[in-house]
Short mmCIF file of C-alpha atoms (C1' of nucleotides) in Angstrom, two decimals:
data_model
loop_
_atom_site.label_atom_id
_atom_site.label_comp_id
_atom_site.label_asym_id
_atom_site.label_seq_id
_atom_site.Cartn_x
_atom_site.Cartn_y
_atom_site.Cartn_z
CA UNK A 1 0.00 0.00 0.00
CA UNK A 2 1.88 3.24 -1.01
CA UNK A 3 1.87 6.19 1.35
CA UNK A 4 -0.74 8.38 -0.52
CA UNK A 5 -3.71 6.28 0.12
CA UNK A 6 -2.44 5.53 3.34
CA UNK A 7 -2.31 9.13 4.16
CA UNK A 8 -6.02 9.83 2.49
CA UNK A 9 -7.27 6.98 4.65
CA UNK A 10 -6.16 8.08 7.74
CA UNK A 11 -7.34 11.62 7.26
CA UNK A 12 -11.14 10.47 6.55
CA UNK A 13 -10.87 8.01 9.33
CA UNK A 14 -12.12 9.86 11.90
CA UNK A 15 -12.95 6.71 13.99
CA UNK A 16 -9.66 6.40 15.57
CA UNK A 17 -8.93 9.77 16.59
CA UNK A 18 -9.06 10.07 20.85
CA UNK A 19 -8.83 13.35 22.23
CA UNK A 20 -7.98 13.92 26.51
CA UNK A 21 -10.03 16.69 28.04
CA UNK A 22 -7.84 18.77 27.37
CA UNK A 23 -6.97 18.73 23.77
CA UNK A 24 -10.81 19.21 23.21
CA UNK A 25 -11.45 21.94 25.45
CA UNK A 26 -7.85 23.57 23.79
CA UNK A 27 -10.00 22.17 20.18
CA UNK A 28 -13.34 24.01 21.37
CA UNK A 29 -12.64 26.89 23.53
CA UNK A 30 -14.70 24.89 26.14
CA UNK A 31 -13.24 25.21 29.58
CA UNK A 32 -12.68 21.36 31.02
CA UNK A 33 -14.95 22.54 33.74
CA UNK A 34 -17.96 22.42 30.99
CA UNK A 35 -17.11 19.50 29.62
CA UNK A 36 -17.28 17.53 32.77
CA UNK A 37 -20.62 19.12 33.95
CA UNK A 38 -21.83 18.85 29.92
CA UNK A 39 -21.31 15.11 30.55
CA UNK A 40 -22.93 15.00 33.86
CA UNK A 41 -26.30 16.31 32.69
CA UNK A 42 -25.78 13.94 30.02
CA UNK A 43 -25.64 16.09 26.57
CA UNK A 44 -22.47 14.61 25.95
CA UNK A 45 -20.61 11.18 27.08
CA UNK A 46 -16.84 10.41 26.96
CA UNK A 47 -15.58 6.74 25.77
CA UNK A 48 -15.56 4.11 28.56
CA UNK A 49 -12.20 3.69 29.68
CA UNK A 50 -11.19 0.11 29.90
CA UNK A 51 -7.51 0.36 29.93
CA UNK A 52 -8.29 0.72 33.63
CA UNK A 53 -7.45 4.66 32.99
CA UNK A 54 -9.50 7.34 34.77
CA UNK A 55 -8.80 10.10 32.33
CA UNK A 56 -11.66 10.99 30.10
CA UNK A 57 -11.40 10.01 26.39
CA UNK A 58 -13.69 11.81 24.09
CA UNK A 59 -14.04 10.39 20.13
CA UNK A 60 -14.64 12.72 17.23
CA UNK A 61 -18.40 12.45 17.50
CA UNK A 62 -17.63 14.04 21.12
CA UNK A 63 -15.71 16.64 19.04
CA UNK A 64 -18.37 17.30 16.49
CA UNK A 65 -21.06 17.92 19.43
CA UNK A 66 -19.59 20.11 21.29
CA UNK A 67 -18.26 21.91 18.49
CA UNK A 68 -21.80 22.57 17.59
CA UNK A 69 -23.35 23.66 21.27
CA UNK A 70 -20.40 26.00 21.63
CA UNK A 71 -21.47 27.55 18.45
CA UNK A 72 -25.01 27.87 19.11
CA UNK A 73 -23.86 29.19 23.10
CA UNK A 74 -21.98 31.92 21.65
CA UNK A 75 -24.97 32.80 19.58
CA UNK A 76 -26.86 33.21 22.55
CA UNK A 77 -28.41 30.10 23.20
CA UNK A 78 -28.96 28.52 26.49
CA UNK A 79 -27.46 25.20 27.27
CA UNK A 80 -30.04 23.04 26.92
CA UNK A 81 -31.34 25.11 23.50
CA UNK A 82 -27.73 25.02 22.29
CA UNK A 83 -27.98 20.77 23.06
CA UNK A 84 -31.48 20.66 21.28
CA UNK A 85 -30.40 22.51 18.10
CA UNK A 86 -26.94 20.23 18.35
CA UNK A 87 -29.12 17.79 18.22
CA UNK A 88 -31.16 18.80 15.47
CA UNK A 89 -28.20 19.59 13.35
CA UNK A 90 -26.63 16.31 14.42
CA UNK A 91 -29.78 14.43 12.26
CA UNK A 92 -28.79 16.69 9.40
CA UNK A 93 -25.58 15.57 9.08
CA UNK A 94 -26.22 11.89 9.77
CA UNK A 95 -28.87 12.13 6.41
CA UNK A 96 -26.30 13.95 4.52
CA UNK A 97 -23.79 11.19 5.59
CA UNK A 98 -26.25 8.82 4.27
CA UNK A 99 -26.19 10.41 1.08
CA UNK A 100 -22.45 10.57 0.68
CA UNK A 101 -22.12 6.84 2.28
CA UNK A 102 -24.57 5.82 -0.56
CA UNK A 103 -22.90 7.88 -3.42
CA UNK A 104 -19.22 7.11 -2.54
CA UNK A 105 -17.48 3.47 -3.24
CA UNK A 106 -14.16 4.49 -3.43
CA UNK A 107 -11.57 6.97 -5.62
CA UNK A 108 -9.29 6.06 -8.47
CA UNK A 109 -7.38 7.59 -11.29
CA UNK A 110 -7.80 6.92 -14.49
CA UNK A 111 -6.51 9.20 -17.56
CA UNK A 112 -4.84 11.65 -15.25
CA UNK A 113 -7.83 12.51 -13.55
CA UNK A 114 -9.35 11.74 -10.25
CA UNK A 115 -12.55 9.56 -10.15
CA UNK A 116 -14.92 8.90 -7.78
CA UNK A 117 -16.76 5.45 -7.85
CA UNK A 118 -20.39 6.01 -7.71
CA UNK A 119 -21.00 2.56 -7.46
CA UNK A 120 -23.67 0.33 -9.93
CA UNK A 121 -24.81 2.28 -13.26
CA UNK A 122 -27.48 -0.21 -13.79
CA UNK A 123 -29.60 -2.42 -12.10
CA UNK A 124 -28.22 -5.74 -13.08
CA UNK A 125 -25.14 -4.28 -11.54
CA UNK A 126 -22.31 -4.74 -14.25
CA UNK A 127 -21.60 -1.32 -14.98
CA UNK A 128 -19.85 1.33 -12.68
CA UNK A 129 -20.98 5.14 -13.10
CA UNK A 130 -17.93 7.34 -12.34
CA UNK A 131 -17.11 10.87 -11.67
CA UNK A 132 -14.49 13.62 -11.78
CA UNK A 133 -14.36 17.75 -11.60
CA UNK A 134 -12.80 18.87 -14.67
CA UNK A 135 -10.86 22.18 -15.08
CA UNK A 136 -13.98 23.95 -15.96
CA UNK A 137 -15.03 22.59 -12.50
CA UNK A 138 -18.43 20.63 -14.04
CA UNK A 139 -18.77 17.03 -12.72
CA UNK A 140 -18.24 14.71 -15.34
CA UNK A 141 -19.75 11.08 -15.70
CA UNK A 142 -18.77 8.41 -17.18
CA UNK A 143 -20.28 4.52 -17.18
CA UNK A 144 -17.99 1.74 -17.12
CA UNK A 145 -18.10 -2.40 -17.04
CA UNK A 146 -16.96 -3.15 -13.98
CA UNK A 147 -14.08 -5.53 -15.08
CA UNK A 148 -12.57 -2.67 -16.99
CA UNK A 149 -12.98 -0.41 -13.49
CA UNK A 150 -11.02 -3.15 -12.09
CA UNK A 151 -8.01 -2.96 -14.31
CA UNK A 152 -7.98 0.35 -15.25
CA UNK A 153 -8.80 2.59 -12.45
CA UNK A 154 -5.44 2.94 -10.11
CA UNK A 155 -7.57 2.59 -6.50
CA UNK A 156 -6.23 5.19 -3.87
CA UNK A 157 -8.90 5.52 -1.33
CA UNK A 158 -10.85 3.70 1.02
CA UNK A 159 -14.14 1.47 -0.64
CA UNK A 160 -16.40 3.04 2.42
CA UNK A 161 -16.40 5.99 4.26
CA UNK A 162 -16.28 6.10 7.52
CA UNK A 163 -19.02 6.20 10.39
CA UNK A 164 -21.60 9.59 10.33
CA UNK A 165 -19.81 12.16 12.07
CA UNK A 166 -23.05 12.03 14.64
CA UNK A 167 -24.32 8.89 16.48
"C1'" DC B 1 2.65 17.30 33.86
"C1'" DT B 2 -2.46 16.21 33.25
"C1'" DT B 3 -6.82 14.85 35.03
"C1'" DC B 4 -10.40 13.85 38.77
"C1'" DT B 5 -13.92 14.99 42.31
"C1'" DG B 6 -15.80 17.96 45.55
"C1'" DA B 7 -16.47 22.41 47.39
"C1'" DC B 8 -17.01 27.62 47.68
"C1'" DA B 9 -13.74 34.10 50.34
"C1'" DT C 1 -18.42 28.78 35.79
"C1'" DG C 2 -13.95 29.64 37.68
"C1'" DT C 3 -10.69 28.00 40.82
"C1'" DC C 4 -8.33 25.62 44.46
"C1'" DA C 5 -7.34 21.49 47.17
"C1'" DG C 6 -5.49 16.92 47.67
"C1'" DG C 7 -4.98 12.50 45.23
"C1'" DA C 8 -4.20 9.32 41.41
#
DNA sequence: CTTCTGACA
DNA sequence: TGTCAGGA
């Protein structure tokens, strides 16, 4: 596996990144102080530790949450509004993801260009519908058997993205 | 050095 | 919510 797909694996793999209390509240602006009451009324959890370690560990859906009631405190919410409208926002994103989850099966190249695999053109599922941005930034399509996506397109990203960036 | 819980001049 | 104590 060279080292560009590695490195465009591990940035959309957002599952394995752990952050201590502190590196989020350094992340958010949100004093450690809220993050440990946030999680005591329950808008927000931190990963069970059971390396035997009492130090919180928060995952990137932690991140993503309390990204999003900081904003909406410093726009004047309460707390609990600013955990509602989190909320709200967090179904948003998790249809979107489903969108993009459904839409993406993996990037290639393939005549000097960057592809994205759209997944099955047709319903008996032997063709492949790709896509790239040309210069003129327009998506372009183009439908392909799938044994010829298999030889010809140069695979450099993961087949699945990861988990929704909200629970 | 960082984090944890409990408490409050 | 901040901050300090007293441990882990």
């Amino acid at each position: 596996m060279n080292s560009a797909k590695k490195n465009i694996e591990n940035i959309l793999n957002t599952d394995r990144f752990m952050f201590r209390i502190g590196e989020l509240s350094q992340m958010t602006g949100v004093s450690a102080r809220q993050l440990r009451y946030w999680e005591k009324k329950g808008y927000i959890q931190s990963e069970a530790r059971e390396d035997g370690q009492r130090a919180r560990v928060y995952s990137f859906k932690s991140f993503v949450k309390v990204s999003l009631i900081k904003e909406f405190l410093d726009q004047g919410f309460t707390l609990p509004a600013a955990v509602d409208k989190m909320t709200e926002q967090g179904k948003r994103m998790s249809e979107l993801h489903q969108l993009y989850h459904n839409a993406y099966h993996g990037l290639g190249f393939y005549e000097d260009q960057l592809w994205v695999n759209m997944g099955y053109f047709d319903d008996e599922k032997t063709k492949i519908l790709l896509a790239h941005v040309g210069d003129d930034d327009d998506v372009h399509y183009r439908v392909m058997p799938e044994e010829e996506v298999a030889e010809k397109l140069e695979k450099i990203g993961p087949e699945t993205l990861p988990g929704p960036p909200m629970p």
